[in-house]
mmCIF file of C-alpha atoms in Angstrom:
data_model
loop_
_atom_site.group_PDB
_atom_site.id
_atom_site.type_symbol
_atom_site.label_atom_id
_atom_site.label_comp_id
_atom_site.label_asym_id
_atom_site.label_seq_id
_atom_site.Cartn_x
_atom_site.Cartn_y
_atom_site.Cartn_z
ATOM 1 C CA MET A 22 0.000 0.000 0.000
ATOM 2 C CA SER A 23 1.204 3.497 -0.828
ATOM 3 C CA LEU A 24 0.356 6.431 1.408
ATOM 4 C CA THR A 25 -0.940 9.419 -0.553
ATOM 5 C CA ILE A 26 -0.405 12.955 0.711
ATOM 6 C CA VAL A 27 -2.500 15.530 -1.136
ATOM 7 C CA SER A 28 -0.987 18.978 -1.653
ATOM 8 C CA LEU A 29 -3.901 21.318 -2.338
ATOM 9 C CA LEU A 30 -3.473 24.203 -4.789
ATOM 10 C CA PRO A 31 0.346 24.274 -4.739
ATOM 11 C CA SER A 32 0.403 26.721 -7.669
ATOM 12 C CA LEU A 33 -1.557 29.302 -5.639
ATOM 13 C CA GLN A 34 -0.906 28.399 -2.001
ATOM 14 C CA ASN A 35 2.855 28.103 -1.623
ATOM 15 C CA THR A 36 4.217 31.615 -1.059
ATOM 16 C CA ASN A 37 6.216 30.563 2.012
ATOM 17 C CA GLY A 38 7.081 27.068 0.844
ATOM 18 C CA ASP A 39 4.293 25.648 2.994
ATOM 19 C CA ALA A 40 3.120 23.248 0.302
ATOM 20 C CA GLU A 41 6.419 21.452 0.903
ATOM 21 C CA ASN A 42 4.992 20.138 4.168
ATOM 22 C CA ALA A 43 3.607 17.381 1.956
ATOM 23 C CA ALA A 44 7.126 16.518 0.797
ATOM 24 C CA VAL A 45 8.271 16.358 4.427
ATOM 25 C CA LEU A 46 5.578 13.800 5.252
ATOM 26 C CA ALA A 47 6.390 11.719 2.181
ATOM 27 C CA ALA A 48 10.134 11.746 2.897
ATOM 28 C CA ARG A 49 9.726 10.700 6.525
ATOM 29 C CA ALA A 50 7.349 7.925 5.493
ATOM 30 C CA ARG A 51 9.885 6.617 2.965
ATOM 31 C CA TRP A 52 12.683 6.775 5.550
ATOM 32 C CA ALA A 53 10.471 4.541 7.698
ATOM 33 C CA GLY A 54 10.333 1.992 4.880
ATOM 34 C CA LEU A 55 6.846 2.918 3.692
ATOM 35 C CA ASP A 56 5.716 3.776 0.184
ATOM 36 C CA ALA A 57 4.467 7.363 -0.082
ATOM 37 C CA VAL A 58 3.575 9.763 -2.881
ATOM 38 C CA VAL A 59 2.573 13.419 -3.064
ATOM 39 C CA ALA A 60 -0.414 14.244 -5.264
ATOM 40 C CA ALA A 61 -0.692 17.869 -6.400
ATOM 41 C CA VAL A 62 -4.395 18.736 -6.566
ATOM 42 C CA GLU A 63 -5.438 21.970 -8.269
ATOM 43 C CA ARG A 64 -9.048 20.910 -8.923
ATOM 44 C CA VAL A 65 -11.389 18.125 -7.914
ATOM 45 C CA GLU A 66 -10.574 16.163 -11.078
ATOM 46 C CA ASP A 67 -6.976 15.788 -9.831
ATOM 47 C CA LEU A 68 -7.960 13.910 -6.682
ATOM 48 C CA PRO A 69 -6.369 10.470 -6.275
ATOM 49 C CA GLU A 70 -8.450 7.464 -5.305
ATOM 50 C CA ARG A 71 -6.881 7.342 -1.855
ATOM 51 C CA VAL A 72 -6.154 10.288 0.459
ATOM 52 C CA ASP A 73 -4.159 9.716 3.658
ATOM 53 C CA ALA A 74 -3.296 13.329 4.527
ATOM 54 C CA VAL A 75 -3.924 16.818 3.180
ATOM 55 C CA VAL A 76 -1.643 19.872 3.169
ATOM 56 C CA LEU A 77 -2.857 23.362 2.233
ATOM 57 C CA GLY A 78 -0.255 26.120 2.192
ATOM 58 C CA SER A 79 -0.481 29.893 2.345
ATOM 59 C CA GLY A 80 -0.987 32.237 -0.585
ATOM 60 C CA SER A 81 -1.157 35.943 -1.273
ATOM 61 C CA ASP A 82 -4.281 38.033 -0.815
ATOM 62 C CA ALA A 83 -4.278 38.548 -4.583
ATOM 63 C CA SER A 84 -5.051 34.851 -5.011
ATOM 64 C CA LEU A 85 -7.738 34.596 -2.302
ATOM 65 C CA ASP A 86 -10.695 34.587 -4.682
ATOM 66 C CA ARG A 87 -9.114 32.097 -7.085
ATOM 67 C CA SER A 88 -8.106 29.814 -4.243
ATOM 68 C CA ARG A 89 -11.544 30.011 -2.697
ATOM 69 C CA GLN A 90 -13.226 29.106 -5.973
ATOM 70 C CA ALA A 91 -10.939 26.103 -6.386
ATOM 71 C CA LEU A 92 -11.539 24.977 -2.803
ATOM 72 C CA LEU A 93 -15.315 25.244 -3.204
ATOM 73 C CA GLY A 94 -15.134 22.342 -5.641
ATOM 74 C CA LEU A 95 -13.402 20.339 -2.912
ATOM 75 C CA HIS A 96 -15.662 21.426 -0.051
ATOM 76 C CA ASP A 97 -17.527 18.154 0.383
ATOM 77 C CA HIS A 98 -14.287 16.190 0.275
ATOM 78 C CA LEU A 99 -12.660 18.450 2.866
ATOM 79 C CA ARG A 100 -15.616 18.135 5.197
ATOM 80 C CA ARG A 101 -15.666 14.350 4.804
ATOM 81 C CA TRP A 102 -11.920 14.047 5.371
ATOM 82 C CA GLY A 103 -12.243 16.157 8.509
ATOM 83 C CA THR A 104 -14.977 13.979 9.951
ATOM 84 C CA GLU A 105 -13.218 10.732 8.973
ATOM 85 C CA GLY A 106 -9.984 11.637 10.762
ATOM 86 C CA VAL A 107 -7.782 12.302 7.733
ATOM 87 C CA PRO A 108 -4.976 14.588 9.000
ATOM 88 C CA ILE A 109 -5.318 18.049 7.444
ATOM 89 C CA LEU A 110 -2.685 20.761 7.908
ATOM 90 C CA ALA A 111 -3.609 24.265 6.709
ATOM 91 C CA VAL A 112 -1.226 27.223 6.981
ATOM 92 C CA GLY A 113 -1.752 30.975 6.706
ATOM 93 C CA THR A 114 -4.365 32.002 4.160
ATOM 94 C CA GLY A 115 -5.036 28.314 3.477
ATOM 95 C CA TRP A 116 -6.226 28.020 7.068
ATOM 96 C CA GLU A 117 -8.173 31.280 6.819
ATOM 97 C CA LEU A 118 -10.005 29.997 3.744
ATOM 98 C CA LEU A 119 -11.138 26.937 5.721
ATOM 99 C CA SER A 120 -12.583 29.201 8.446
ATOM 100 C CA TRP A 121 -15.898 31.023 8.624
ATOM 101 C CA GLY A 122 -14.440 33.851 6.569
ATOM 102 C CA ILE A 123 -11.848 36.557 6.029
ATOM 103 C CA GLU A 124 -12.568 40.220 6.732
ATOM 104 C CA LEU A 125 -10.568 42.640 4.549
ATOM 105 C CA PRO A 126 -9.516 46.214 5.424
ATOM 106 C CA ASP A 127 -11.993 47.725 2.938
ATOM 107 C CA GLY A 128 -14.882 46.134 4.832
ATOM 108 C CA SER A 129 -15.522 43.356 2.333
ATOM 109 C CA THR A 130 -15.500 39.683 3.310
ATOM 110 C CA VAL A 131 -14.240 36.546 1.633
ATOM 111 C CA GLU A 132 -16.563 33.778 2.721
ATOM 112 C CA GLY A 133 -14.748 30.751 4.063
ATOM 113 C CA LEU A 134 -15.607 27.083 3.696
ATOM 114 C CA GLY A 135 -16.617 26.684 7.354
ATOM 115 C CA ILE A 136 -14.431 23.636 7.981
ATOM 116 C CA VAL A 137 -12.905 25.053 11.183
ATOM 117 C CA ALA A 138 -14.177 27.479 13.809
ATOM 118 C CA GLY A 139 -13.217 31.153 13.782
ATOM 119 C CA ARG A 140 -12.520 33.871 11.262
ATOM 120 C CA ALA A 141 -9.675 36.160 10.204
ATOM 121 C CA VAL A 142 -9.974 39.899 10.908
ATOM 122 C CA PRO A 143 -7.651 42.820 10.089
ATOM 123 C CA ALA A 144 -4.778 43.372 12.532
ATOM 124 C CA ALA A 145 -3.600 46.831 13.561
ATOM 125 C CA ALA A 146 -0.343 46.226 11.674
ATOM 126 C CA ARG A 147 1.398 43.404 9.838
ATOM 127 C CA ILE A 148 2.792 40.780 12.187
ATOM 128 C CA ALA A 149 6.118 39.187 11.273
ATOM 129 C CA GLY A 150 8.789 37.389 13.256
ATOM 130 C CA ASP A 151 9.607 34.290 15.259
ATOM 131 C CA LEU A 152 6.667 32.353 16.692
ATOM 132 C CA VAL A 153 7.044 29.830 19.510
ATOM 133 C CA VAL A 154 4.030 27.895 20.776
ATOM 134 C CA LYS A 155 3.670 25.564 23.748
ATOM 135 C CA ALA A 156 1.256 23.128 22.180
ATOM 136 C CA SER A 157 -1.107 20.635 23.778
ATOM 137 C CA GLY A 158 -1.996 17.083 22.840
ATOM 138 C CA GLY A 159 1.538 15.717 22.739
ATOM 139 C CA LEU A 160 2.805 18.253 20.198
ATOM 140 C CA GLY A 161 5.437 19.751 22.500
ATOM 141 C CA THR A 162 6.809 23.174 21.552
ATOM 142 C CA LEU A 163 6.232 24.297 17.972
ATOM 143 C CA ILE A 164 8.454 26.867 16.300
ATOM 144 C CA GLY A 165 8.429 28.754 13.020
ATOM 145 C CA PHE A 166 7.851 32.251 11.790
ATOM 146 C CA GLU A 167 4.650 34.207 11.351
ATOM 147 C CA ASN A 168 3.888 36.742 8.640
ATOM 148 C CA HIS A 169 0.265 37.843 8.532
ATOM 149 C CA ALA A 170 -1.843 40.985 8.381
ATOM 150 C CA ARG A 171 -4.848 39.468 10.146
ATOM 151 C CA ASP A 172 -5.718 38.277 13.624
ATOM 152 C CA TYR A 173 -7.826 35.169 14.156
ATOM 153 C CA VAL A 174 -10.870 35.169 16.450
ATOM 154 C CA GLY A 175 -13.495 32.615 17.409
ATOM 155 C CA ALA A 176 -11.144 29.695 18.016
ATOM 156 C CA GLU A 177 -10.431 30.398 21.676
ATOM 157 C CA ALA A 178 -11.883 27.050 22.753
ATOM 158 C CA SER A 179 -9.736 24.997 20.386
ATOM 159 C CA PRO A 180 -6.251 26.516 19.860
ATOM 160 C CA ILE A 181 -3.142 24.495 19.112
ATOM 161 C CA GLY A 182 -1.465 26.021 22.144
ATOM 162 C CA ARG A 183 -0.177 29.046 24.046
ATOM 163 C CA VAL A 184 2.185 31.596 22.553
ATOM 164 C CA GLN A 185 5.601 31.819 24.226
ATOM 165 C CA ALA A 186 7.089 34.274 21.731
ATOM 166 C CA GLY A 187 5.392 36.161 18.925
ATOM 167 C CA THR A 188 1.741 37.027 18.406
ATOM 168 C CA GLY A 189 -0.159 34.039 17.034
ATOM 169 C CA ASN A 190 -3.897 34.581 16.798
ATOM 170 C CA GLY A 191 -3.572 38.066 18.325
ATOM 171 C CA ARG A 192 -6.203 40.261 20.000
ATOM 172 C CA GLY A 193 -4.583 39.528 23.357
ATOM 173 C CA SER A 194 -5.604 35.864 23.258
ATOM 174 C CA GLY A 195 -2.098 34.508 23.844
ATOM 175 C CA GLN A 196 -3.104 31.579 21.650
ATOM 176 C CA GLU A 197 -2.055 30.195 18.310
ATOM 177 C CA GLY A 198 -3.905 28.248 15.670
ATOM 178 C CA VAL A 199 -6.921 26.034 15.774
ATOM 179 C CA ARG A 200 -7.181 22.274 16.259
ATOM 180 C CA MET A 201 -10.390 20.422 15.572
ATOM 181 C CA GLY A 202 -9.838 16.677 15.678
ATOM 182 C CA ASP A 203 -7.175 15.927 13.082
ATOM 183 C CA VAL A 204 -7.564 19.298 11.340
ATOM 184 C CA LEU A 205 -4.880 21.856 12.239
ATOM 185 C CA GLY A 206 -4.721 25.486 11.205
ATOM 186 C CA THR A 207 -1.673 27.591 12.011
ATOM 187 C CA HIS A 208 0.298 30.737 11.236
ATOM 188 C CA LEU A 209 3.552 28.760 11.511
ATOM 189 C CA HIS A 210 5.674 28.871 8.379
ATOM 190 C CA GLY A 211 8.968 27.123 8.020
ATOM 191 C CA PRO A 212 7.705 24.747 6.596
ATOM 192 C CA VAL A 213 6.281 23.855 9.981
ATOM 193 C CA LEU A 214 6.749 20.077 9.605
ATOM 194 C CA ALA A 215 10.439 20.421 8.735
ATOM 195 C CA LYS A 216 11.075 22.478 11.868
ATOM 196 C CA ASN A 217 8.806 20.381 14.081
ATOM 197 C CA PRO A 218 9.476 16.655 13.512
ATOM 198 C CA ARG A 219 7.240 15.661 16.413
ATOM 199 C CA LEU A 220 4.222 17.155 14.673
ATOM 200 C CA ALA A 221 5.163 15.435 11.422
ATOM 201 C CA ASP A 222 5.502 12.087 13.182
ATOM 202 C CA LEU A 223 2.170 12.469 14.960
ATOM 203 C CA MET A 224 0.511 13.115 11.599
ATOM 204 C CA LEU A 225 2.276 10.106 10.103
ATOM 205 C CA ALA A 226 1.292 7.901 13.026
ATOM 206 C CA ARG A 227 -2.333 8.920 12.517
ATOM 207 C CA MET A 228 -2.085 8.263 8.777
ATOM 208 C CA CYS A 229 -0.632 4.818 9.374
ATOM 209 C CA GLU A 230 -3.168 3.992 12.073
ATOM 210 C CA ARG A 231 -6.004 4.672 9.625
ATOM 211 C CA ALA A 232 -4.243 2.634 6.928
ATOM 212 C CA GLY A 233 -3.496 -0.314 9.206
ATOM 213 C CA LEU A 234 0.262 0.264 9.019
ATOM 214 C CA ASP A 235 2.955 0.586 11.665
ATOM 215 C CA TYR A 236 4.984 3.786 11.718
ATOM 216 C CA ARG A 237 8.434 3.748 13.262
ATOM 217 C CA PRO A 238 10.822 6.577 12.326
ATOM 218 C CA GLY A 239 13.758 5.290 10.293
ATOM 219 C CA GLU A 240 17.484 5.619 10.916
ATOM 220 C CA ARG A 241 17.854 8.478 8.440
ATOM 221 C CA THR A 242 15.044 10.316 10.218
ATOM 222 C CA ALA A 243 17.123 10.494 13.394
ATOM 223 C CA ARG A 244 20.064 12.025 11.506
ATOM 224 C CA VAL A 245 17.891 14.614 9.801
ATOM 225 C CA ASP A 246 16.205 15.481 13.086
ATOM 226 C CA GLU A 247 19.582 16.470 14.519
ATOM 227 C CA TYR A 248 19.658 19.316 11.988
ATOM 228 C CA ALA A 249 16.081 20.256 12.864
ATOM 229 C CA GLU A 250 16.978 20.314 16.565
ATOM 230 C CA ALA A 251 19.937 22.603 15.928
ATOM 231 C CA ALA A 252 17.714 24.982 13.972
ATOM 232 C CA ARG A 253 15.070 24.848 16.690
ATOM 233 C CA SER A 254 17.586 25.647 19.425
ATOM 234 C CA ALA A 255 18.940 28.612 17.466
ATOM 235 C CA GLN A 256 15.465 29.996 16.869
ATOM 236 C CA LEU A 257 14.468 29.541 20.500
ATOM 237 C CA ARG A 258 17.531 31.499 21.578
ATOM 238 C CA ALA A 259 16.743 34.250 19.064
ATOM 239 C CA ALA A 260 13.161 34.388 20.330
ATOM 240 C CA GLY A 261 14.319 34.611 23.954
ATOM 241 C CA VAL A 262 12.736 31.323 25.003
ATOM 242 C CA ALA A 263 14.660 29.159 27.472
ATOM 243 C CA ALA A 264 15.962 25.933 25.964
ATOM 244 C CA SER A 265 14.355 23.968 28.819
ATOM 245 C CA ALA A 266 10.943 25.086 27.562
ATOM 246 C CA HIS A 267 11.224 23.464 24.169
ATOM 247 C CA ALA A 268 10.610 19.835 25.136
#
């Protein structure tokens, strides 16, 4: 059996390299001795027969309408995957498009798909810099960088975790992201799965559980994770977060 990771709209939603989260999952699966492929899906006709995980990256505001139109054709599939426990990772505007909606500075609104709770609203100023999050549910500390012009409200009951450095969802919430079952939305760029191997492995474990496979990180995974740990430690120091807090 081959695991299939769907990368949604990579031509529109990859401004920060976030679509490459799919490649991270596929590589780690292969290092564990499993077959894995990445399927680029720009429209519903591109969907493979089997979907084991979904990655949706971030795009520019100029592509919001085009991305939304493309995602509307996949709405029923996204909702079904979410209820069936297929791991879905959405980053930046990809996450915002799965929300209730996006409010723009001119007062107009881009209606979201309603897959996750909350909505994006204009921030007082663009937010950019290191982001460190103490996550719940076995995710440990997540690191990356944030670069967004909107806050996120309405997800206070289901965040990924608490912000240790940076802004996250904003509006004084001290929270970052949204987590609803196996659907995760986040501001973390990086790509987030390359900088946070624990999150990648939890997604892979869930994928394999659903597929009736056993996931055990391979020998090469351990070597690669040494580089990720060095990068994490450097970013934690730059963000002023104590190394002891990153477990």
